[in-house]
């Protein structure tokens, strides 16, 4: 393989020759027919094409060996700049190429898209909708042609009229089927684009035809209505010539009924939120959230995992107005939910791929209506079933569904199928009428007990005696002595998993309780710390539900809340990352976590002098807090 510039491959390289057409996209050695089918559909809409392939680039004027393209990525348009060296073998382009030997826009577009996704290899295998969305920022819908709606022909016609991009394919049943050719020359597991519809008068009846294109170019359907079939002989010659003139190489007509029988699925990319409505009359509102699933904190898996499902991110949608449809008696609001996982192709080189994703929707019960700072817990999901959900959990980049529900408040829970799978995602919600959407998350707060002033007279004699033995002559406990005491105590509790308290964690405890700045604990300070540890030990045992001796991350989340601390998803992620080892939290890490939390909350309260949730500090206070914490 050799990287060569178009100027080295031909004497007269052209960026676009005679306009960008579907014949400019011939597949090479890379299995990215899904992408090429999307590019072929893009050439049917000049306005869209020029967004992705900006005008004014050439190998003649101001040529500098670089070109740029624009792609939509997870909510924003990204400009990708590449040099024009292309992979070749024996002087021929290895991957996508134009039927015209000296035209290079399609090969350069493929290179820019491979750069966006990490490599050419990352483009092997995919769904046409992925390319559609990255070229338009639109929203895709998928139809199973074995269960096609009765008005699908009308849906396709409307989609083509408004410039939507359409792709179709034949499912494979085994690896042997991949790219196998049926006896009428259709390729299984291969992405085709749908490029036109036409109704003709055939034998006294209306025959509905559909035009399909194979990005390979040469391999075409050979059944009824194929290029040289006898059906054409019975058409009016002018009509026949018209329909044939509209075809490019690799493109063919077939009857719509035959299309439904031969192909398995159809993908339609709606270009704008406005284009999603049935008649293109109503306006759709768009809301977008960026979220993440992280192992141990927000990656709860689907409903099959009742212990962890509740830790997934939660989003509230308020449907305020029902649809205006005089023919529909049902009072309902139309909306579309689209869940997209981000950057998965990029991680293929590390052995990762698309996760299996989906979402569930729940009606919010009356007691939680109007609440924002509530992250619903396990019991809610055990006692309530979903009122809508994605049709399936599937390992595509995006799962989307068009839904209708009565006006009200609903909860959307996006998840991976298995728990513990990490990814970033974009959740888009399109509503036909006015609506409100927001992420549901707990408000950060702490229920801290008042530390009543106690005197030595309040400490019982047995505790004084124990303290005297531990503290030695100076009657104060140092960080090192505290570590020795705690590690001696926890070794007696055989049901607790721990690798011992560290000097760092003991220093944090001393700093929390040390009121006089001596870096040692006196009798009363030690008594208060001891009471906290005993209280937290009870909580630890209560929430170690499987009695494993350590806590899982979701048990930890409940235990922290039981100890009086309400944290949001982001903070829970930080705690798991900081205190979990192999997805388990040992007793020493649990205590250290609570000590740190209490210390930080108390420090904040001291600095929040007005009680308004805003801390003010000077440099001395800042350094004291951060250095001693």
XYZ file of C-alpha atoms in Angstrom:
629
model
C 0.000 0.000 0.000
C 1.195 3.497 -0.814
C -0.223 6.904 0.124
C -0.450 9.051 -3.018
C -1.884 12.446 -3.878
C -4.454 12.771 -6.720
C -1.889 14.983 -8.510
C 0.398 11.913 -8.591
C -2.351 9.552 -9.793
C -3.576 11.562 -12.798
C -2.539 14.545 -14.910
C -5.891 16.312 -14.498
C -7.333 15.658 -10.999
C -10.749 17.200 -10.316
C -12.475 17.657 -6.969
C -16.011 17.437 -8.450
C -16.580 16.778 -12.130
C -19.979 17.649 -13.611
C -21.634 17.819 -10.180
C -21.600 15.251 -7.402
C -23.628 12.236 -8.523
C -24.362 8.747 -7.298
C -21.868 7.220 -9.783
C -19.061 9.040 -7.976
C -19.376 6.515 -5.146
C -18.035 3.069 -6.056
C -17.050 0.762 -3.211
C -13.467 -0.401 -2.798
C -11.881 -2.985 -0.487
C -13.408 -1.515 2.696
C -16.685 -2.901 4.109
C -18.328 0.512 4.450
C -21.243 0.090 2.019
C -23.474 1.573 4.766
C -21.526 4.830 4.540
C -21.512 4.854 0.737
C -25.271 4.301 0.610
C -25.617 7.357 2.859
C -23.286 9.423 0.628
C -25.255 8.327 -2.453
C -28.478 9.578 -0.861
C -26.713 12.816 0.064
C -26.008 13.560 -3.625
C -29.786 13.739 -4.220
C -29.987 16.882 -2.044
C -27.639 19.605 -3.223
C -28.187 21.887 -0.220
C -27.241 19.111 2.215
C -24.310 17.994 0.114
C -22.770 21.461 0.123
C -22.961 21.580 3.931
C -20.860 18.389 4.158
C -18.694 19.044 1.083
C -18.111 22.840 1.099
C -18.005 24.650 -2.240
C -14.952 26.252 -3.778
C -12.359 23.487 -3.207
C -10.267 22.326 -6.146
C -6.926 20.967 -7.323
C -6.392 24.115 -9.420
C -7.220 27.375 -7.619
C -5.414 27.945 -4.303
C -4.508 24.228 -4.116
C -2.444 23.526 -0.958
C -2.767 19.736 -0.619
C -5.557 19.974 1.991
C -9.362 19.794 1.910
C -12.044 20.197 4.550
C -15.443 18.627 5.211
C -18.153 19.133 7.833
C -19.936 16.447 9.856
C -22.549 16.525 12.596
C -21.274 14.850 15.773
C -23.473 14.389 18.836
C -25.125 17.793 18.727
C -22.659 20.040 16.899
C -21.080 20.492 13.479
C -17.363 19.658 13.316
C -14.925 20.801 10.618
C -12.450 18.062 9.629
C -9.311 19.031 7.700
C -7.248 16.378 5.873
C -4.313 16.283 3.523
C -5.109 14.699 0.139
C -2.836 11.638 0.356
C -5.001 8.570 -0.308
C -4.278 4.849 0.155
C -3.466 3.150 -3.172
C -2.289 -0.209 -4.450
C -0.631 -0.588 -7.861
C -1.549 3.021 -8.621
C -5.289 2.508 -7.977
C -7.391 3.843 -5.085
C -8.012 1.064 -2.540
C -11.251 2.341 -1.134
C -14.122 4.482 -2.423
C -13.592 5.924 -5.900
C -15.500 7.609 -8.685
C -16.472 5.928 -11.942
C -14.620 8.894 -13.459
C -10.943 8.095 -12.886
C -9.909 11.699 -12.174
C -12.658 12.766 -9.688
C -11.749 12.645 -5.970
C -14.389 14.324 -3.751
C -15.879 10.987 -2.598
C -12.491 9.427 -1.748
C -11.488 12.533 0.228
C -14.862 12.602 2.021
C -14.349 8.964 3.075
C -10.864 9.820 4.370
C -12.188 12.781 6.408
C -14.916 10.601 7.911
C -12.379 7.884 8.783
C -10.244 10.537 10.525
C -13.301 11.612 12.537
C -13.818 7.988 13.629
C -10.170 7.126 14.300
C -9.232 5.009 11.256
C -10.411 3.505 7.967
C -10.760 0.181 9.780
C -13.287 1.726 12.195
C -15.688 2.258 9.255
C -16.051 -1.434 8.498
C -19.656 -2.513 9.127
C -22.443 -0.216 10.232
C -25.946 1.115 9.733
C -26.815 3.608 7.000
C -28.621 5.753 9.568
C -25.282 6.493 11.201
C -23.991 8.114 8.021
C -27.334 9.825 7.435
C -27.260 11.503 10.832
C -23.610 12.567 10.615
C -24.324 14.261 7.266
C -27.491 16.036 8.394
C -27.927 16.201 12.177
C -31.315 14.595 11.540
C -33.183 11.867 13.402
C -33.581 8.363 12.009
C -36.412 5.876 12.137
C -36.220 2.212 11.189
C -38.977 0.044 9.712
C -39.048 -3.742 9.719
C -40.409 -4.477 6.239
C -41.936 -7.775 7.405
C -44.189 -5.659 9.641
C -44.442 -2.647 7.338
C -47.199 -0.124 8.089
C -49.981 -0.043 5.501
C -49.098 3.494 4.418
C -45.356 2.881 3.986
C -45.435 3.801 0.267
C -46.916 7.184 1.233
C -44.342 7.585 4.048
C -41.480 6.914 1.585
C -42.965 9.332 -0.952
C -43.270 12.110 1.629
C -39.740 11.415 2.901
C -38.288 11.662 -0.625
C -40.290 14.850 -1.319
C -38.882 16.610 1.758
C -35.315 15.506 1.059
C -35.033 12.817 3.735
C -32.335 10.193 3.228
C -33.428 6.558 2.828
C -31.501 3.274 3.020
C -32.506 -0.388 2.893
C -30.858 -3.780 3.439
C -31.448 -7.543 3.617
C -30.762 -9.143 6.993
C -28.261 -11.982 7.202
C -29.032 -15.124 9.176
C -25.415 -16.293 9.526
C -21.865 -15.130 8.812
C -21.939 -17.196 5.593
C -24.727 -14.932 4.307
C -22.653 -11.744 4.506
C -22.483 -10.254 1.011
C -23.869 -13.464 -0.545
C -25.882 -12.751 -3.700
C -29.460 -13.994 -4.140
C -30.400 -15.674 -7.427
C -31.894 -12.361 -8.594
C -28.680 -10.487 -7.797
C -29.483 -8.766 -4.488
C -26.682 -8.750 -1.912
C -27.445 -9.795 1.678
C -26.085 -7.703 4.544
C -25.343 -4.914 2.051
C -26.570 -1.309 2.319
C -28.610 0.097 -0.565
C -30.095 3.574 -0.918
C -33.677 4.308 -1.995
C -33.636 7.054 -4.630
C -37.138 7.311 -6.129
C -40.795 6.216 -6.414
C -43.095 6.094 -9.431
C -46.559 4.817 -10.266
C -47.058 3.508 -13.828
C -50.021 2.115 -15.801
C -49.246 -1.567 -16.365
C -51.725 -4.013 -17.929
C -54.634 -1.726 -17.078
C -53.650 -1.386 -13.423
C -51.537 1.011 -11.377
C -48.153 -0.536 -10.579
C -46.161 1.067 -7.754
C -42.404 1.076 -8.441
C -39.427 1.956 -6.247
C -35.893 2.880 -7.382
C -32.951 1.420 -5.432
C -29.181 1.896 -5.811
C -26.293 -0.476 -5.044
C -23.094 1.462 -4.160
C -21.066 -1.316 -5.827
C -22.394 -0.007 -9.139
C -22.456 -3.168 -11.230
C -24.461 -5.815 -9.301
C -28.157 -5.139 -10.016
C -31.546 -6.744 -9.439
C -32.507 -9.073 -12.317
C -36.179 -9.724 -11.436
C -39.336 -7.952 -12.608
C -38.812 -4.310 -13.659
C -35.017 -4.718 -13.771
C -33.176 -2.874 -16.557
C -33.839 -5.381 -19.357
C -36.995 -7.119 -18.106
C -40.047 -7.664 -20.321
C -42.361 -5.537 -18.129
C -40.927 -2.366 -19.675
C -42.160 -3.400 -23.148
C -45.780 -2.849 -22.076
C -45.234 0.762 -20.981
C -45.716 3.825 -23.088
C -42.288 4.283 -24.829
C -41.978 7.892 -23.624
C -42.626 6.884 -19.988
C -40.196 3.968 -20.310
C -37.502 6.254 -21.709
C -38.115 8.802 -18.931
C -37.721 6.233 -16.166
C -34.606 4.692 -17.746
C -32.996 8.084 -18.292
C -33.311 8.849 -14.581
C -31.196 5.828 -13.641
C -27.469 5.678 -12.922
C -25.198 2.626 -13.028
C -26.037 0.263 -10.143
C -29.556 1.697 -9.928
C -32.681 -0.304 -10.709
C -36.459 -0.292 -10.440
C -38.550 -3.018 -8.822
C -42.197 -3.347 -7.833
C -42.978 -2.072 -4.351
C -44.504 -5.412 -3.332
C -41.341 -7.203 -4.473
C -39.274 -4.654 -2.509
C -41.201 -5.514 0.679
C -40.617 -9.229 0.061
C -36.929 -9.016 -0.839
C -35.628 -6.414 1.642
C -35.732 -6.706 5.445
C -35.453 -3.150 6.756
C -35.824 0.455 5.690
C -34.064 3.398 7.373
C -35.324 6.967 7.004
C -33.405 9.995 8.248
C -35.682 12.967 8.923
C -33.618 16.032 8.222
C -34.984 18.523 10.701
C -37.211 18.439 13.734
C -39.890 20.120 11.594
C -39.787 17.277 9.071
C -40.730 14.701 11.680
C -44.443 15.462 11.679
C -46.766 13.504 9.396
C -47.756 16.418 7.174
C -44.862 18.768 7.796
C -47.293 21.370 9.182
C -46.569 21.359 12.892
C -43.378 22.475 14.611
C -41.359 20.069 16.731
C -39.447 21.272 19.794
C -36.015 19.768 20.338
C -34.297 19.193 23.676
C -30.855 17.626 24.014
C -28.952 16.159 26.982
C -25.373 14.920 27.178
C -24.998 12.141 29.756
C -22.759 9.239 30.726
C -22.898 5.722 32.057
C -20.058 4.992 34.479
C -19.422 1.628 36.136
C -20.483 1.661 39.752
C -22.267 5.002 39.709
C -24.553 5.511 36.677
C -24.245 2.321 34.560
C -27.175 0.376 35.995
C -28.176 -1.751 32.998
C -31.781 -2.486 31.967
C -34.794 -3.566 34.035
C -33.352 -7.102 34.202
C -31.010 -5.681 36.884
C -33.451 -4.434 39.577
C -30.694 -3.734 42.125
C -28.909 -1.267 39.861
C -31.434 -0.066 37.243
C -32.309 2.968 39.404
C -28.767 4.358 39.332
C -29.034 5.146 35.573
C -29.402 8.855 34.677
C -33.050 10.000 34.839
C -34.748 12.711 32.759
C -38.186 14.217 33.263
C -40.385 15.210 30.319
C -43.562 17.224 30.898
C -46.051 16.885 28.016
C -48.267 19.951 28.265
C -50.520 19.992 25.171
C -52.236 17.231 23.215
C -51.944 16.939 19.409
C -54.297 18.776 17.064
C -55.799 15.892 15.113
C -59.570 16.168 14.490
C -59.731 12.556 13.270
C -58.168 11.156 16.446
C -60.428 10.842 19.506
C -57.513 9.920 21.784
C -56.081 12.751 23.895
C -52.352 12.225 23.419
C -49.074 14.053 22.815
C -46.690 12.939 20.056
C -42.979 12.907 20.772
C -39.848 11.135 19.627
C -37.022 9.911 21.861
C -33.595 9.266 20.310
C -30.753 7.801 22.404
C -27.282 7.857 20.804
C -24.034 6.436 22.233
C -20.973 8.556 21.478
C -17.559 7.780 19.956
C -17.884 3.963 19.979
C -16.111 3.465 16.617
C -13.123 5.341 18.002
C -12.566 2.645 20.648
C -12.631 -0.317 18.249
C -8.852 -0.493 18.256
C -9.055 -1.194 22.006
C -11.407 -4.128 21.446
C -14.615 -2.180 22.179
C -17.676 -1.711 19.997
C -21.292 -0.557 20.145
C -23.118 -1.315 23.392
C -26.658 -2.669 23.325
C -28.796 0.317 24.381
C -32.431 1.319 24.918
C -34.700 3.323 27.205
C -37.802 2.978 29.373
C -40.438 5.619 30.198
C -42.442 5.788 33.449
C -45.346 7.941 34.524
C -44.247 10.054 37.496
C -46.564 9.423 40.482
C -48.478 12.288 42.051
C -46.223 12.685 45.085
C -43.196 13.452 42.874
C -44.909 15.747 40.340
C -43.313 19.159 40.087
C -40.143 17.917 41.813
C -36.789 18.310 40.144
C -34.304 17.396 42.861
C -35.381 13.777 43.199
C -33.529 10.796 41.803
C -36.059 7.954 42.060
C -34.770 4.896 43.897
C -34.990 1.119 43.594
C -38.390 0.734 45.306
C -40.104 2.986 42.772
C -38.994 0.817 39.839
C -39.846 -2.418 41.660
C -43.406 -1.170 42.205
C -44.091 0.600 38.894
C -44.012 -0.767 35.353
C -43.002 1.323 32.352
C -45.704 2.985 30.236
C -43.520 3.042 27.081
C -40.053 1.942 26.025
C -37.762 1.523 23.037
C -39.000 -1.277 20.800
C -35.840 -3.211 21.450
C -32.405 -2.980 23.043
C -29.999 -3.111 20.101
C -26.281 -2.587 19.455
C -26.761 0.334 17.080
C -25.298 3.769 17.640
C -28.800 5.205 18.067
C -32.152 3.833 19.190
C -35.198 5.992 18.429
C -38.961 5.621 18.771
C -41.974 7.737 17.932
C -44.422 7.639 20.861
C -47.804 9.016 21.990
C -48.808 9.481 25.651
C -51.480 11.516 27.470
C -50.410 14.927 28.834
C -48.504 14.603 32.103
C -45.063 14.137 33.672
C -42.899 11.199 32.593
C -39.474 9.825 33.456
C -37.059 8.656 30.726
C -34.374 6.216 31.883
C -31.703 5.539 29.189
C -29.529 2.480 29.806
C -27.251 -0.148 28.365
C -28.667 -3.683 28.348
C -25.972 -4.998 30.714
C -24.970 -3.162 33.877
C -21.457 -1.787 34.277
C -21.016 -0.839 30.583
C -19.373 2.575 30.256
C -20.189 5.108 27.530
C -21.142 8.712 26.905
C -24.495 9.382 25.270
C -26.768 12.058 23.813
C -30.489 11.897 24.590
C -32.672 13.924 22.212
C -36.383 14.482 22.794
C -38.578 15.951 20.038
C -42.093 17.019 21.026
C -44.806 18.149 18.632
C -46.354 20.594 21.102
C -45.093 22.642 24.032
C -43.162 20.587 26.572
C -40.529 20.842 29.276
C -37.635 18.493 29.867
C -35.000 18.401 32.609
C -32.557 16.007 34.195
C -33.697 14.602 37.533
C -30.938 14.568 40.100
C -30.674 14.835 43.852
C -29.849 18.253 45.300
C -26.544 18.241 47.179
C -27.132 18.544 50.932
C -25.961 17.185 54.265
C -27.910 16.525 57.425
C -25.133 17.136 59.956
C -25.778 16.531 63.645
C -25.089 19.370 66.052
C -21.937 18.487 67.930
C -23.115 19.349 71.409
C -20.394 20.573 73.669
C -19.606 17.823 76.138
C -17.250 17.937 79.059
C -15.014 15.226 80.456
C -17.673 14.594 83.116
C -19.989 13.337 80.318
C -17.509 10.638 79.258
C -17.974 7.350 81.106
C -15.109 5.934 83.155
C -14.510 2.837 81.012
C -13.966 5.023 77.928
C -11.618 7.311 79.917
C -9.650 4.292 81.023
C -9.364 2.950 77.471
C -8.305 6.396 76.201
C -5.595 6.703 78.889
C -4.120 3.364 77.829
C -4.156 4.313 74.140
C -2.996 7.918 74.423
C 0.038 7.439 76.630
C 1.638 10.099 78.794
C 0.662 13.139 76.695
C -3.026 12.104 76.891
C -3.493 12.899 73.202
C -3.798 10.562 70.211
C -1.566 11.256 67.222
C -2.279 10.255 63.630
C -0.016 7.206 63.970
C -1.643 6.143 67.256
C -5.127 6.538 65.723
C -4.112 4.294 62.853
C -2.870 1.612 65.263
C -6.096 1.788 67.318
C -8.466 1.585 64.328
C -6.602 -1.248 62.625
C -6.558 -3.212 65.894
C -10.334 -2.729 66.251
C -11.325 -3.683 62.671
C -9.278 -6.896 62.740
C -11.609 -8.112 65.506
C -14.632 -7.708 63.224
C -14.243 -10.722 60.947
C -17.308 -9.753 58.868
C -15.612 -6.576 57.593
C -13.336 -6.568 54.566
C -10.506 -4.086 54.935
C -6.848 -3.737 54.115
C -6.399 -1.352 57.037
C -6.583 2.388 57.546
C -3.883 4.444 55.862
C -1.944 7.333 57.386
C -3.666 9.675 54.928
C -7.174 8.659 56.013
C -6.265 8.883 59.704
C -4.805 12.333 59.135
C -8.128 13.404 57.542
C -9.983 12.118 60.611
C -7.712 13.994 62.993
C -8.119 17.182 60.936
C -11.924 16.796 61.022
C -12.090 16.427 64.802
C -9.116 18.563 65.860
C -10.669 21.766 67.176
C -7.553 23.286 68.782
C -5.140 22.860 65.845
C -2.746 20.568 67.741
C -2.898 17.809 65.064
C -3.746 15.434 67.957
C -7.037 14.264 69.419
C -7.886 14.908 73.073
C -10.354 12.830 75.061
C -13.521 14.626 73.931
C -12.411 14.883 70.295
C -11.662 11.155 70.288
C -15.025 10.400 71.937
C -16.883 12.295 69.178
C -14.930 10.511 66.414
C -15.507 7.148 68.090
C -19.261 7.777 68.197
C -19.278 8.593 64.475
C -17.364 5.429 63.544
C -19.731 3.285 65.614
C -22.755 4.898 63.945
C -21.249 4.441 60.467
C -20.377 0.819 61.249
C -24.090 0.121 61.832
C -24.948 1.750 58.465
C -22.180 -0.194 56.718
C -23.510 -3.524 57.983
C -27.095 -2.560 57.115
C -26.294 -1.697 53.494
C -23.862 -4.548 52.878
C -26.984 -6.359 51.711
C -25.282 -9.499 50.409
C -23.121 -9.720 53.585
C -19.965 -9.890 51.505
C -17.973 -7.764 53.973
C -17.629 -4.961 51.420
C -20.143 -2.746 49.643
C -20.968 -2.538 45.957
C -21.082 0.945 44.522
C -24.885 1.110 44.508
C -25.019 -0.123 48.139
C -22.500 2.622 48.900
C -24.752 5.238 47.305
C -27.663 4.233 49.558
C -25.419 4.027 52.641
C -24.002 7.525 52.055
C -27.556 8.878 51.826
C -28.498 7.018 55.025
C -25.548 8.708 56.741
C -27.140 12.070 55.910
C -25.423 13.067 52.641
C -27.415 13.656 49.431
C -25.156 13.804 46.384
C -25.823 14.155 42.667
C -24.765 11.713 39.927
C -21.513 13.534 39.227
C -20.403 13.397 42.859
C -21.399 9.747 43.176
C -19.159 9.037 40.183
C -16.286 10.862 41.910
C -16.758 8.860 45.133
C -16.773 5.519 43.306
C -13.670 6.487 41.319
C -11.878 7.627 44.491
C -12.897 4.989 47.038
C -13.800 1.795 45.147
C -11.233 -0.906 44.454
C -12.278 -3.553 41.908
C -15.823 -2.148 42.121
C -16.038 -2.825 45.894
C -15.768 -0.391 48.832
C -14.037 -1.801 51.918
C -14.871 -0.625 55.432
C -11.809 1.609 55.761
C -12.596 3.369 52.456
C -16.227 3.812 53.502
C -15.228 5.503 56.782
C -12.647 7.671 55.009
C -15.264 8.741 52.464
C -17.773 9.795 55.149
C -15.074 11.560 57.181
C -14.015 13.518 54.093
C -17.610 14.372 53.177
C -18.418 15.620 56.672
C -15.193 17.628 56.845
C -15.920 19.334 53.499
C -19.559 20.091 54.356
C -18.579 21.537 57.769
C -15.816 23.647 56.167
C -18.307 24.993 53.634
C -20.860 25.840 56.321
C -18.251 27.841 58.228
C -17.409 29.815 55.090
C -21.061 30.290 54.051
C -21.457 33.147 56.502
C -24.799 34.370 55.114
C -26.323 30.882 54.853
C -27.106 31.433 51.143
C -25.213 28.446 49.737
C -22.221 30.542 48.685
C -18.833 30.303 50.395
C -16.461 33.251 50.555
C -12.853 32.840 51.584
C -9.524 34.578 51.419
C -6.282 32.921 50.341
C -5.372 31.945 53.929
C -8.707 30.210 54.499
C -8.461 28.469 51.117
C -4.956 27.157 51.788
C -5.842 26.065 55.329
C -8.865 24.136 54.089
C -7.138 22.448 51.131
C -3.818 21.727 52.855
C -5.354 20.389 56.046
C -8.330 18.534 54.512
